[in-house]
């Protein structure tokens, strides 16, 4: 029985030992080879002092080492924390501090970029580097990943974990404050892989191209689904959309998951996608925002033999809905219906159920509801609440996830996205809290107040727009302000546009009136 | 100053402004943009947007090739070629 994340790997390795599990460039590893390294790394991490449920960060570009690390941490009984490779020092430092990380697996170049903040990470006991050469001047212990992967078990027995234990923490932004760590149990991750691979009908014949990061719930789910089913996962980083088309051809890819920005790039009239036959591409999935209708139409015309699945999920509940491809004609604007073994409720403010067509909050119940936010019980209690529809005799035995997304449901149970309850921004698949961007603007020292909103953008879904009020006597140059923000913020968080105002609009209670700013953009 | 010099300065200025990594190293029109992660996929979109707005041209997906984005010099040559196809005067 597979009840821990790494069990899925070992079951596939027993069944399909010599099958290629991972492809990255010219590198190919079979399930047997992956399983062997993962076992070694788990021993190595335990020998280095990693104990049950301790947090191990993985700050690597997409690579075979990254996948080995994820499963190795799981097998060591610890919790993996994937950190998106595009994040910069401020965000990485926050994550390491927030979850009290004990070890970090990274590269020498990435380590250099956060070195100045190492003193602010008191819990970090050691670093594992992917590189051959190790630095000698660090205040904490350093190991080489290859060495740890060859470790033997020690005499002391590893404490066994169960499926309810913490397996991973995924950091994601909300509407305010800094990113929060969503805690996923082994059961959450396995349920997600089982459910999604069931409706996508993934088999061991599948060759899945992974371009979504593993720090993102849909990206992690893709990896887990592939390993559960014994499929081959192809890893890549890309700069130009055409590199993806080349890879689809070269590796005869059968499945690809992407966010709307990617599909917009691939669906451009001049894209190489329109000139290639891709008979092997069995399915594509979209997540991380609604796919624009013209893009969907183009993809359907171009990829005539490919099934298109529109999906929706939020990290706090891992995966939630999907639209079966056969419904695309009838309900192209729908975000689909509940995934198997999951119920999606649309609730009014008072907790009662909306009637069809009535707008309410999407509430998710099922086995992928996460364990909440690491170290933030108050925030957790706001998002994960007792099921209001449960018979009182059952008590509050079940927590359901309040998404903050406003939706309506049709008579057949299909959902339609209306908007957010709060100010959270979604751009190129990333969740962005306005406060993170506002903080970076404040840190320039040039402005008195700032408010950041998302504005509709053809390519990104939403683009970031900032309104700022300069400090008295400050002359503000927009380009320079963006440039200063770029020191602290990863690209996806940078404002595309900054407008200078004399005063920000305020509500009667004196808070920034975000709806007024949004209306200003639309009007 | 010739049109191409002006173009080079504007593109270089934009990249220095938006890409902090460029500021942390010696950076000129011969510096590789694609090696070492200076420009990533979202970064390319920003550069393309800037070039389209600044030089009144539209870049097609089939022109978004690594060879056109190797260095600022490559970009300038590419933009100049596009502008001459449209018979626009040098920038």
Coordinates of C-alpha atoms in Angstrom, one line a residue:
Chain A
X1 CA 0.0 0.0 0.0
X2 CA 1.3 3.4 -1.0
X3 CA 0.7 5.9 1.8
X4 CA 3.8 8.0 1.8
X5 CA 5.0 10.2 -1.1
X6 CA 8.1 8.1 -1.8
X7 CA 6.1 4.9 -1.8
X8 CA 4.8 5.8 -5.2
X9 CA 8.3 6.0 -6.6
X10 CA 9.4 2.7 -5.1
X11 CA 6.2 0.9 -6.2
X12 CA 6.9 2.1 -9.8
X13 CA 10.6 1.1 -9.5
X14 CA 9.6 -2.4 -8.5
X15 CA 7.1 -2.7 -11.3
X16 CA 9.1 -0.9 -14.0
X17 CA 12.7 -0.9 -12.9
X18 CA 14.3 -0.3 -16.2
X19 CA 11.8 2.2 -17.6
X20 CA 13.0 5.8 -18.0
X21 CA 11.6 7.9 -15.2
X22 CA 13.3 11.2 -15.8
X23 CA 14.7 13.0 -18.8
X24 CA 16.6 16.3 -18.6
X25 CA 18.6 17.3 -21.7
X26 CA 20.8 14.3 -22.5
X27 CA 20.4 12.8 -19.0
X28 CA 18.1 9.9 -18.6
X29 CA 17.4 8.0 -15.4
X30 CA 15.4 4.8 -15.0
X31 CA 13.1 4.2 -12.1
X32 CA 15.7 1.9 -10.5
X33 CA 18.3 4.5 -10.7
X34 CA 16.1 7.2 -9.3
X35 CA 15.0 4.9 -6.4
X36 CA 18.6 4.1 -5.6
X37 CA 19.7 7.7 -5.3
X38 CA 16.6 8.7 -3.4
X39 CA 17.3 5.9 -0.8
X40 CA 20.9 7.1 -0.6
X41 CA 19.9 10.7 -0.1
X42 CA 17.3 9.8 2.6
X43 CA 20.1 8.0 4.5
X44 CA 22.5 10.9 3.9
X45 CA 20.0 13.4 5.2
X46 CA 19.2 11.3 8.3
X47 CA 22.9 10.8 8.9
X48 CA 23.4 14.5 8.7
X49 CA 20.8 15.0 11.4
X50 CA 17.5 15.4 9.7
X51 CA 14.7 14.1 11.9
X52 CA 10.9 13.5 11.5
X53 CA 8.9 16.4 9.9
X54 CA 11.9 18.8 9.9
X55 CA 11.9 21.1 6.9
X56 CA 14.4 20.8 4.1
X57 CA 14.3 23.5 1.4
X58 CA 15.0 22.7 -2.3
X59 CA 16.1 25.7 -4.2
X60 CA 17.2 24.4 -7.6
X61 CA 16.4 24.9 -11.2
X62 CA 14.3 22.2 -12.8
X63 CA 16.7 19.2 -12.8
X64 CA 17.0 15.5 -11.9
X65 CA 18.6 16.6 -8.6
X66 CA 15.5 18.5 -7.8
X67 CA 13.2 15.5 -8.2
X68 CA 15.7 13.2 -6.3
X69 CA 15.7 15.8 -3.5
X70 CA 11.9 15.9 -3.2
X71 CA 11.6 12.1 -2.8
X72 CA 14.8 11.8 -0.7
X73 CA 13.4 14.3 1.8
X74 CA 10.2 12.4 1.9
X75 CA 11.9 9.1 2.5
X76 CA 14.0 10.7 5.2
X77 CA 10.8 11.3 7.1
X78 CA 11.1 15.1 6.7
X79 CA 9.1 17.7 4.8
X80 CA 10.3 19.2 1.5
X81 CA 9.9 22.9 0.8
X82 CA 10.3 23.5 -3.0
X83 CA 11.5 27.1 -3.6
X84 CA 10.8 28.6 -7.0
X85 CA 14.2 29.2 -8.7
X86 CA 13.1 32.6 -9.9
X87 CA 12.7 33.9 -6.3
X88 CA 15.3 36.4 -5.0
X89 CA 17.1 36.8 -1.7
X90 CA 14.3 38.6 0.2
X91 CA 11.7 35.9 -0.6
X92 CA 14.0 33.0 -0.1
X93 CA 15.1 34.4 3.3
X94 CA 11.5 34.8 4.3
X95 CA 10.7 31.1 3.4
X96 CA 13.7 29.7 5.3
X97 CA 13.0 31.8 8.4
X98 CA 9.2 31.3 8.3
X99 CA 9.3 27.5 8.3
X100 CA 12.4 27.1 10.5
X101 CA 14.2 25.3 7.8
X102 CA 17.0 23.0 9.0
X103 CA 18.7 22.2 5.7
X104 CA 18.8 23.7 2.2
X105 CA 19.6 21.8 -1.0
X106 CA 20.8 24.3 -3.7
X107 CA 23.6 25.3 -6.1
X108 CA 26.7 27.3 -5.3
X109 CA 25.4 30.2 -7.5
X110 CA 22.1 30.3 -5.8
X111 CA 23.8 30.1 -2.4
X112 CA 25.9 33.0 -3.3
X113 CA 22.8 35.1 -4.0
X114 CA 21.5 34.6 -0.5
X115 CA 24.8 34.5 1.4
X116 CA 24.4 38.0 2.9
X117 CA 21.3 36.8 4.6
X118 CA 22.7 33.6 6.1
X119 CA 23.1 35.2 9.5
X120 CA 19.3 35.8 9.6
X121 CA 18.6 32.1 9.3
X122 CA 19.4 30.7 12.7
X123 CA 17.6 27.4 12.2
X124 CA 19.6 26.5 9.1
X125 CA 22.2 23.8 10.2
X126 CA 23.5 22.6 6.9
X127 CA 23.6 23.1 3.2
X128 CA 23.7 20.5 0.5
X129 CA 25.2 21.6 -2.8
X130 CA 24.7 20.2 -6.2
X131 CA 28.1 21.3 -7.3
X132 CA 31.4 19.5 -7.2
X133 CA 33.4 22.3 -5.5
X134 CA 32.4 23.2 -2.0
X135 CA 33.0 26.6 -0.4
X136 CA 35.1 26.4 2.7
X137 CA 34.2 29.7 4.3
X138 CA 30.6 29.1 5.5
X139 CA 29.4 29.2 9.1
X140 CA 27.3 26.1 8.7
X141 CA 28.1 22.5 7.5
X142 CA 28.1 21.8 3.8
X143 CA 27.7 18.5 2.0
X144 CA 27.9 17.5 -1.6
X145 CA 24.6 16.1 -3.0
X146 CA 26.3 13.2 -4.8
X147 CA 28.0 12.1 -1.6
X148 CA 24.8 12.1 0.4
X149 CA 23.1 10.1 -2.4
X150 CA 25.6 7.3 -1.8
X151 CA 25.1 7.1 1.9
X152 CA 24.4 3.9 3.8
X153 CA 21.8 3.7 6.5
X154 CA 23.0 4.1 10.1
X155 CA 22.3 1.7 12.9
X156 CA 19.6 3.8 14.4
X157 CA 16.1 3.1 13.0
X158 CA 14.3 5.8 11.1
X159 CA 11.0 6.8 12.8
X160 CA 8.2 5.7 10.6
X161 CA 5.8 8.3 9.3
X162 CA 2.1 7.9 8.5
X163 CA -0.1 9.4 5.7
X164 CA -1.4 12.2 8.0
X165 CA 2.2 13.5 8.6
X166 CA 3.5 16.6 7.0
X167 CA 5.1 15.9 3.6
X168 CA 5.6 19.3 2.0
X169 CA 5.1 23.0 2.4
X170 CA 4.3 25.1 -0.6
X171 CA 4.7 28.9 -0.2
X172 CA 2.0 31.0 -1.8
X173 CA 0.8 34.5 -1.6
X174 CA -2.6 35.7 -0.4
X175 CA -4.2 39.1 -0.4
X176 CA -2.1 40.6 2.3
X177 CA 1.3 40.1 4.0
X178 CA 4.1 37.8 3.0
X179 CA 3.8 34.4 1.4
X180 CA 2.4 31.7 3.7
X181 CA 3.4 28.1 3.8
X182 CA 0.6 25.7 2.8
X183 CA 1.2 22.4 4.6
X184 CA 0.4 19.2 2.6
X185 CA 0.2 15.8 4.1
X186 CA 1.4 12.6 2.4
X187 CA -2.3 11.7 2.1
X188 CA -3.1 15.1 0.3
X189 CA -0.3 14.6 -2.3
X190 CA -1.2 11.0 -3.0
X191 CA -4.9 11.8 -3.2
X192 CA -4.1 14.6 -5.7
X193 CA -2.0 12.3 -7.8
X194 CA -4.6 9.5 -7.8
X195 CA -7.5 11.8 -8.6
X196 CA -5.8 13.8 -11.4
X197 CA -4.2 10.7 -13.0
X198 CA -7.6 9.0 -13.0
X199 CA -9.5 11.7 -14.9
X200 CA -6.5 12.5 -17.2
X201 CA -6.3 8.7 -17.8
X202 CA -2.5 8.7 -17.3
X203 CA -0.8 5.4 -17.8
X204 CA 2.8 4.2 -17.9
X205 CA 2.9 5.0 -21.6
X206 CA 2.7 8.7 -20.9
X207 CA 5.6 11.0 -21.6
X208 CA 4.8 14.2 -19.7
X209 CA 6.7 17.5 -20.2
X210 CA 7.1 19.4 -16.9
X211 CA 7.5 23.1 -17.3
X212 CA 5.4 24.2 -14.3
X213 CA 7.6 24.6 -11.2
X214 CA 7.3 22.0 -8.4
X215 CA 6.8 24.9 -5.9
X216 CA 3.4 25.3 -7.6
X217 CA 0.6 22.8 -6.6
X218 CA -0.2 21.9 -10.3
X219 CA 3.5 21.3 -11.0
X220 CA 4.0 19.1 -8.0
X221 CA 0.9 17.2 -8.9
X222 CA 2.2 16.6 -12.4
X223 CA 5.4 15.0 -10.9
X224 CA 3.5 12.9 -8.4
X225 CA 1.0 11.7 -11.1
X226 CA 3.8 10.7 -13.4
X227 CA 5.6 8.7 -10.6
X228 CA 2.4 7.1 -9.4
X229 CA 1.6 5.8 -12.9
X230 CA 5.2 4.9 -13.9
X231 CA 5.2 7.5 -16.7
X232 CA 8.3 9.3 -18.0
X233 CA 8.7 12.9 -16.9
X234 CA 10.7 15.3 -19.1
X235 CA 12.2 18.3 -17.3
X236 CA 13.1 21.6 -19.1
X237 CA 13.6 25.3 -18.7
X238 CA 12.7 27.5 -21.6
X239 CA 13.2 31.1 -22.7
X240 CA 11.4 31.0 -26.0
X241 CA 8.0 29.3 -26.7
X242 CA 9.4 27.5 -29.7
X243 CA 11.8 25.5 -27.5
X244 CA 8.7 23.9 -26.0
X245 CA 7.4 22.9 -29.4
X246 CA 10.8 21.5 -30.3
X247 CA 10.8 19.5 -27.1
X248 CA 7.2 18.2 -27.7
X249 CA 8.5 16.8 -31.0
X250 CA 11.9 15.5 -29.8
X251 CA 10.6 13.6 -26.8
X252 CA 7.2 12.7 -28.5
X253 CA 5.5 14.2 -25.5
X254 CA 2.0 13.0 -24.7
X255 CA 0.9 15.4 -21.9
X256 CA 1.7 19.0 -21.1
X257 CA 0.4 21.3 -18.4
X258 CA 0.6 25.0 -18.6
X259 CA -0.7 28.4 -17.4
X260 CA -2.6 30.8 -19.6
X261 CA 0.5 32.9 -20.4
X262 CA 2.2 29.9 -22.0
X263 CA -0.9 29.0 -24.1
X264 CA -1.1 32.7 -25.3
X265 CA 2.5 32.4 -26.4
X266 CA 2.0 29.1 -28.2
X267 CA -1.2 30.2 -29.8
X268 CA 0.2 33.3 -31.5
X269 CA -0.5 33.2 -35.3
X270 CA 3.2 32.9 -36.1
X271 CA 3.9 30.3 -33.4
X272 CA 5.7 27.1 -34.6
X273 CA 2.9 25.2 -32.9
X274 CA 0.6 26.0 -35.9
X275 CA 3.0 24.5 -38.4
X276 CA 3.7 21.2 -36.6
X277 CA 1.8 18.1 -36.4
X278 CA 1.8 16.7 -32.9
X279 CA 0.2 13.3 -33.2
X280 CA 1.7 12.1 -29.9
X281 CA 0.3 15.0 -27.8
X282 CA -2.7 13.2 -26.2
X283 CA -3.7 15.9 -23.7
X284 CA -2.9 19.4 -22.4
X285 CA -4.2 21.0 -19.2
X286 CA -4.6 24.6 -18.3
X287 CA -4.4 25.9 -14.7
X288 CA -3.4 29.0 -12.8
X289 CA -6.0 31.3 -14.4
X290 CA -8.8 31.2 -17.0
X291 CA -7.7 30.5 -20.6
X292 CA -8.8 33.4 -22.8
X293 CA -11.5 32.3 -25.2
X294 CA -9.6 33.2 -28.5
X295 CA -6.6 31.3 -27.3
X296 CA -8.8 28.2 -26.5
X297 CA -10.3 28.5 -29.9
X298 CA -6.9 28.6 -31.6
X299 CA -5.6 25.7 -29.6
X300 CA -8.7 23.6 -30.5
X301 CA -8.2 24.4 -34.2
X302 CA -4.4 23.7 -34.1
X303 CA -4.3 20.6 -31.8
X304 CA -7.1 18.6 -33.5
X305 CA -6.1 15.3 -31.9
X306 CA -5.3 16.6 -28.4
X307 CA -7.7 16.6 -25.5
X308 CA -7.9 19.9 -23.7
X309 CA -8.6 19.9 -20.0
X310 CA -9.3 23.2 -18.2
X311 CA -8.5 22.9 -14.5
X312 CA -8.8 24.9 -11.4
X313 CA -7.1 24.5 -8.0
X314 CA -5.9 26.6 -5.1
X315 CA -2.8 25.6 -3.2
X316 CA -4.8 25.4 0.1
X317 CA -6.9 22.5 -1.4
X318 CA -4.3 21.4 -3.9
X319 CA -6.7 20.6 -6.8
X320 CA -10.4 21.3 -7.1
X321 CA -12.2 21.2 -10.5
X322 CA -11.7 20.3 -14.1
X323 CA -13.8 20.6 -17.3
X324 CA -14.0 17.3 -19.3
X325 CA -12.9 18.0 -22.9
X326 CA -16.3 16.8 -24.2
X327 CA -17.9 19.8 -22.4
X328 CA -15.8 22.4 -24.2
X329 CA -18.4 23.0 -26.9
X330 CA -21.2 23.4 -24.5
X331 CA -19.5 25.3 -21.7
X332 CA -16.2 26.8 -23.0
X333 CA -16.2 29.5 -20.2
X334 CA -16.7 27.0 -17.4
X335 CA -13.9 26.1 -14.9
X336 CA -15.5 22.7 -14.7
X337 CA -16.9 20.6 -11.9
X338 CA -15.5 18.9 -8.9
X339 CA -12.7 16.4 -9.4
X340 CA -13.5 12.8 -8.3
X341 CA -13.9 12.3 -4.5
X342 CA -14.4 16.0 -4.0
X343 CA -17.4 18.2 -3.5
X344 CA -17.5 21.8 -4.5
X345 CA -20.0 23.9 -2.6
X346 CA -21.1 27.5 -3.5
X347 CA -22.0 29.2 -0.2
X348 CA -23.6 32.4 0.8
X349 CA -22.0 34.6 3.5
X350 CA -24.3 32.9 6.1
X351 CA -23.0 29.4 5.2
X352 CA -26.1 28.3 3.3
X353 CA -26.0 27.0 -0.2
X354 CA -26.5 29.2 -3.2
X355 CA -29.2 28.3 -5.8
X356 CA -28.0 27.6 -9.4
X357 CA -26.8 30.9 -11.0
X358 CA -26.4 32.7 -7.7
X359 CA -22.9 34.1 -6.9
X360 CA -21.3 32.7 -3.8
X361 CA -17.9 31.6 -2.4
X362 CA -16.3 28.4 -3.7
X363 CA -15.8 26.0 -0.9
X364 CA -13.9 22.7 -1.4
X365 CA -14.4 19.5 0.6
X366 CA -12.4 16.4 -0.1
X367 CA -9.1 14.5 0.6
X368 CA -6.9 17.3 -0.9
X369 CA -7.9 19.9 1.7
X370 CA -4.5 20.9 3.1
X371 CA -3.4 21.0 6.7
X372 CA -3.4 24.8 6.8
X373 CA -0.7 27.4 6.9
X374 CA 2.6 26.6 8.8
X375 CA 2.7 28.5 12.1
X376 CA -0.4 30.6 11.4
X377 CA -3.3 29.1 13.2
X378 CA -5.4 32.3 12.9
X379 CA -5.0 32.4 9.1
X380 CA -5.7 28.7 8.9
X381 CA -8.9 29.1 10.9
X382 CA -10.1 31.7 8.4
X383 CA -9.6 29.5 5.4
X384 CA -10.2 26.0 6.8
X385 CA -13.4 25.9 8.7
X386 CA -15.9 23.3 9.9
X387 CA -18.2 22.1 7.2
X388 CA -21.4 24.3 7.8
X389 CA -23.6 21.7 6.0
X390 CA -22.7 18.7 8.1
X391 CA -25.3 17.2 10.4
X392 CA -24.7 18.6 14.0
X393 CA -24.4 15.0 15.3
X394 CA -21.2 14.7 13.3
X395 CA -19.7 17.6 15.2
X396 CA -16.9 19.5 13.5
X397 CA -15.1 16.4 12.4
X398 CA -14.4 17.9 8.9
X399 CA -12.6 21.0 7.7
X400 CA -13.5 22.5 4.3
X401 CA -11.5 25.1 2.4
X402 CA -12.9 28.5 1.8
X403 CA -11.3 29.7 -1.4
X404 CA -12.0 33.4 -1.5
X405 CA -13.1 32.9 -5.1
X406 CA -16.5 34.0 -6.1
X407 CA -18.3 31.7 -8.5
X408 CA -21.7 30.5 -9.7
X409 CA -22.9 27.0 -10.5
X410 CA -25.2 26.0 -13.3
X411 CA -28.0 23.4 -13.0
X412 CA -25.6 20.6 -13.9
X413 CA -23.0 21.4 -11.3
X414 CA -20.5 23.3 -13.6
X415 CA -18.8 26.3 -12.2
X416 CA -18.1 29.7 -13.6
X417 CA -15.5 32.1 -12.1
X418 CA -16.7 35.6 -11.2
X419 CA -13.8 37.2 -9.3
X420 CA -11.9 37.4 -6.0
X421 CA -13.4 38.4 -2.7
X422 CA -10.1 40.2 -1.9
X423 CA -7.3 42.1 -3.5
X424 CA -5.1 39.1 -4.4
X425 CA -3.6 39.5 -7.9
X426 CA -2.9 36.6 -10.3
X427 CA -0.3 37.2 -13.0
X428 CA 1.2 34.6 -15.3
X429 CA -0.1 31.8 -13.0
X430 CA 1.5 33.3 -9.9
X431 CA -0.5 34.6 -6.9
X432 CA 0.7 38.0 -5.8
X433 CA -0.2 39.9 -2.7
X434 CA -0.4 43.7 -3.3
X435 CA 1.4 44.2 0.1
X436 CA 4.5 42.4 -1.1
X437 CA 4.8 44.8 -4.1
X438 CA 3.8 47.8 -2.0
X439 CA 6.5 46.9 0.6
X440 CA 9.1 46.9 -2.1
X441 CA 7.9 50.3 -3.3
X442 CA 8.2 51.7 0.2
X443 CA 11.7 50.3 0.6
X444 CA 12.8 52.7 -2.1
X445 CA 12.3 55.4 0.5
X446 CA 10.8 57.7 -2.1
X447 CA 7.1 57.3 -1.5
X448 CA 4.5 58.1 1.1
X449 CA 1.8 55.7 0.2
X450 CA 1.3 53.0 -2.4
X451 CA -1.5 50.8 -3.6
X452 CA -1.1 47.9 -6.1
X453 CA -3.8 46.3 -8.2
X454 CA -4.1 43.8 -11.0
X455 CA -5.3 45.1 -14.4
X456 CA -6.5 42.9 -17.2
X457 CA -3.6 41.9 -19.5
X458 CA -3.9 39.8 -22.7
X459 CA -0.7 37.8 -22.1
X460 CA -0.4 37.7 -18.3
X461 CA -4.1 37.5 -17.2
X462 CA -3.4 40.4 -14.9
X463 CA -0.6 42.8 -15.0
X464 CA 0.6 44.7 -11.9
X465 CA -0.3 48.4 -11.7
X466 CA 1.0 50.6 -8.9
X467 CA -0.4 53.9 -7.7
X468 CA 2.1 55.9 -5.6
X469 CA 2.1 59.1 -3.7
X470 CA 5.6 60.6 -3.5
X471 CA 7.1 61.8 -0.2
X472 CA 7.1 65.5 0.1
X473 CA 9.8 67.0 -2.1
X474 CA 10.6 63.7 -3.9
X475 CA 10.7 63.7 -7.7
X476 CA 9.7 60.3 -8.8
X477 CA 10.9 58.7 -12.0
X478 CA 8.8 55.7 -12.9
X479 CA 11.5 53.8 -14.7
X480 CA 13.9 54.3 -11.8
X481 CA 11.3 53.1 -9.3
X482 CA 10.6 49.9 -11.2
X483 CA 14.4 49.5 -11.5
X484 CA 14.8 49.7 -7.7
X485 CA 11.9 47.3 -7.2
X486 CA 13.7 44.8 -9.5
X487 CA 16.5 44.5 -6.9
X488 CA 14.0 43.0 -4.5
X489 CA 11.2 41.4 -6.5
X490 CA 11.2 38.5 -9.0
X491 CA 10.1 39.5 -12.5
X492 CA 6.5 38.3 -12.1
X493 CA 6.0 40.6 -9.2
X494 CA 7.3 43.8 -10.9
X495 CA 4.8 46.6 -11.6
X496 CA 4.3 47.0 -15.3
X497 CA 3.0 50.5 -14.9
X498 CA 3.3 53.1 -12.1
X499 CA 1.0 56.1 -11.8
X500 CA 1.8 59.0 -9.6
X501 CA -1.1 60.5 -7.6
X502 CA -1.4 63.3 -5.1
X503 CA -3.5 61.2 -2.8
X504 CA -4.9 57.6 -2.8
X505 CA -8.7 57.2 -2.7
X506 CA -9.8 56.2 0.8
X507 CA -12.9 54.5 2.2
X508 CA -14.9 56.1 4.9
X509 CA -12.9 54.1 7.5
X510 CA -9.7 55.6 6.1
X511 CA -8.3 52.5 4.3
X512 CA -7.1 52.5 0.7
X513 CA -10.1 52.1 -1.6
X514 CA -8.9 49.3 -3.9
X515 CA -12.2 48.9 -5.7
X516 CA -12.1 52.6 -6.6
X517 CA -8.7 52.2 -8.1
X518 CA -9.9 49.2 -10.1
X519 CA -12.9 51.1 -11.3
X520 CA -10.6 53.9 -12.4
X521 CA -8.7 51.5 -14.6
X522 CA -11.8 50.0 -16.2
X523 CA -13.5 53.4 -16.7
Chain B
X1 CA 25.2 59.6 -33.1
X2 CA 23.9 57.1 -35.6
X3 CA 20.4 55.6 -35.4
X4 CA 21.8 52.2 -34.4
X5 CA 23.9 53.7 -31.6
X6 CA 20.8 55.4 -30.3
X7 CA 18.9 52.1 -30.5
X8 CA 21.7 50.3 -28.7
X9 CA 21.8 52.8 -25.9
X10 CA 18.0 52.6 -25.4
X11 CA 17.9 48.8 -25.3
X12 CA 21.0 48.6 -23.0
X13 CA 19.4 51.3 -20.8
X14 CA 16.2 49.3 -20.5
X15 CA 17.9 46.0 -19.7
X16 CA 20.1 47.7 -17.1
X17 CA 17.0 49.2 -15.6
X18 CA 14.9 46.1 -15.4
X19 CA 17.4 43.3 -14.9
X20 CA 19.4 43.8 -11.7
X21 CA 21.7 40.9 -12.7
X22 CA 22.9 43.0 -15.5
X23 CA 23.9 45.8 -13.1
X24 CA 25.9 43.3 -10.9
X25 CA 28.3 42.4 -13.7
X26 CA 30.3 44.1 -16.4
X27 CA 27.5 44.7 -19.0
X28 CA 27.8 46.0 -22.5
X29 CA 26.4 45.3 -26.0
X30 CA 28.5 42.1 -26.3
X31 CA 27.5 40.5 -23.0
X32 CA 25.6 37.2 -23.5
X33 CA 21.9 37.8 -22.6
X34 CA 20.7 34.2 -22.7
X35 CA 23.6 32.4 -20.9
X36 CA 23.7 32.7 -17.2
X37 CA 20.0 33.4 -16.9
X38 CA 20.0 37.1 -17.4
X39 CA 16.9 36.9 -19.6
X40 CA 14.2 34.3 -18.7
X41 CA 10.9 33.6 -20.5
X42 CA 9.1 36.4 -18.7
X43 CA 12.0 38.7 -19.2
X44 CA 12.0 38.1 -22.9
X45 CA 8.4 39.3 -23.0
X46 CA 9.3 42.5 -21.3
X47 CA 12.2 43.1 -23.7
X48 CA 9.9 42.3 -26.7
X49 CA 7.2 44.7 -25.3
X50 CA 9.8 47.5 -24.9
X51 CA 11.2 47.0 -28.4
X52 CA 7.7 46.9 -30.0
X53 CA 6.7 50.1 -28.2
X54 CA 9.9 52.0 -28.7
X55 CA 10.7 51.1 -32.3
X56 CA 7.2 50.8 -33.8
X57 CA 7.6 47.2 -35.0
X58 CA 5.8 44.0 -34.3
X59 CA 7.8 40.9 -33.5
X60 CA 6.5 37.6 -34.6
X61 CA 6.9 34.4 -32.6
X62 CA 9.0 32.9 -35.4
X63 CA 11.5 35.8 -35.0
X64 CA 11.9 35.2 -31.3
X65 CA 14.9 33.1 -31.8
X66 CA 17.9 32.7 -29.6
X67 CA 20.1 34.0 -32.4
X68 CA 18.3 37.4 -32.4
X69 CA 18.7 37.7 -28.6
X70 CA 22.3 36.6 -28.1
X71 CA 23.6 40.1 -27.2
X72 CA 22.4 43.7 -27.5
X73 CA 24.4 43.9 -30.7
X74 CA 22.3 41.0 -32.1
X75 CA 19.1 42.7 -31.0
X76 CA 20.1 46.0 -32.6
X77 CA 20.9 44.3 -35.9
X78 CA 17.6 42.4 -35.8
X79 CA 15.5 45.5 -35.0
X80 CA 17.3 47.6 -37.7
X81 CA 16.5 44.8 -40.2
X82 CA 12.9 44.8 -39.1
X83 CA 12.6 48.5 -39.4
X84 CA 14.2 48.6 -42.9
X85 CA 11.7 45.9 -44.0
X86 CA 8.9 48.3 -42.9
X87 CA 10.9 51.1 -44.5
X88 CA 11.0 53.1 -41.3
X89 CA 13.9 55.5 -40.9
X90 CA 16.6 54.6 -38.4
X91 CA 15.5 55.3 -34.9

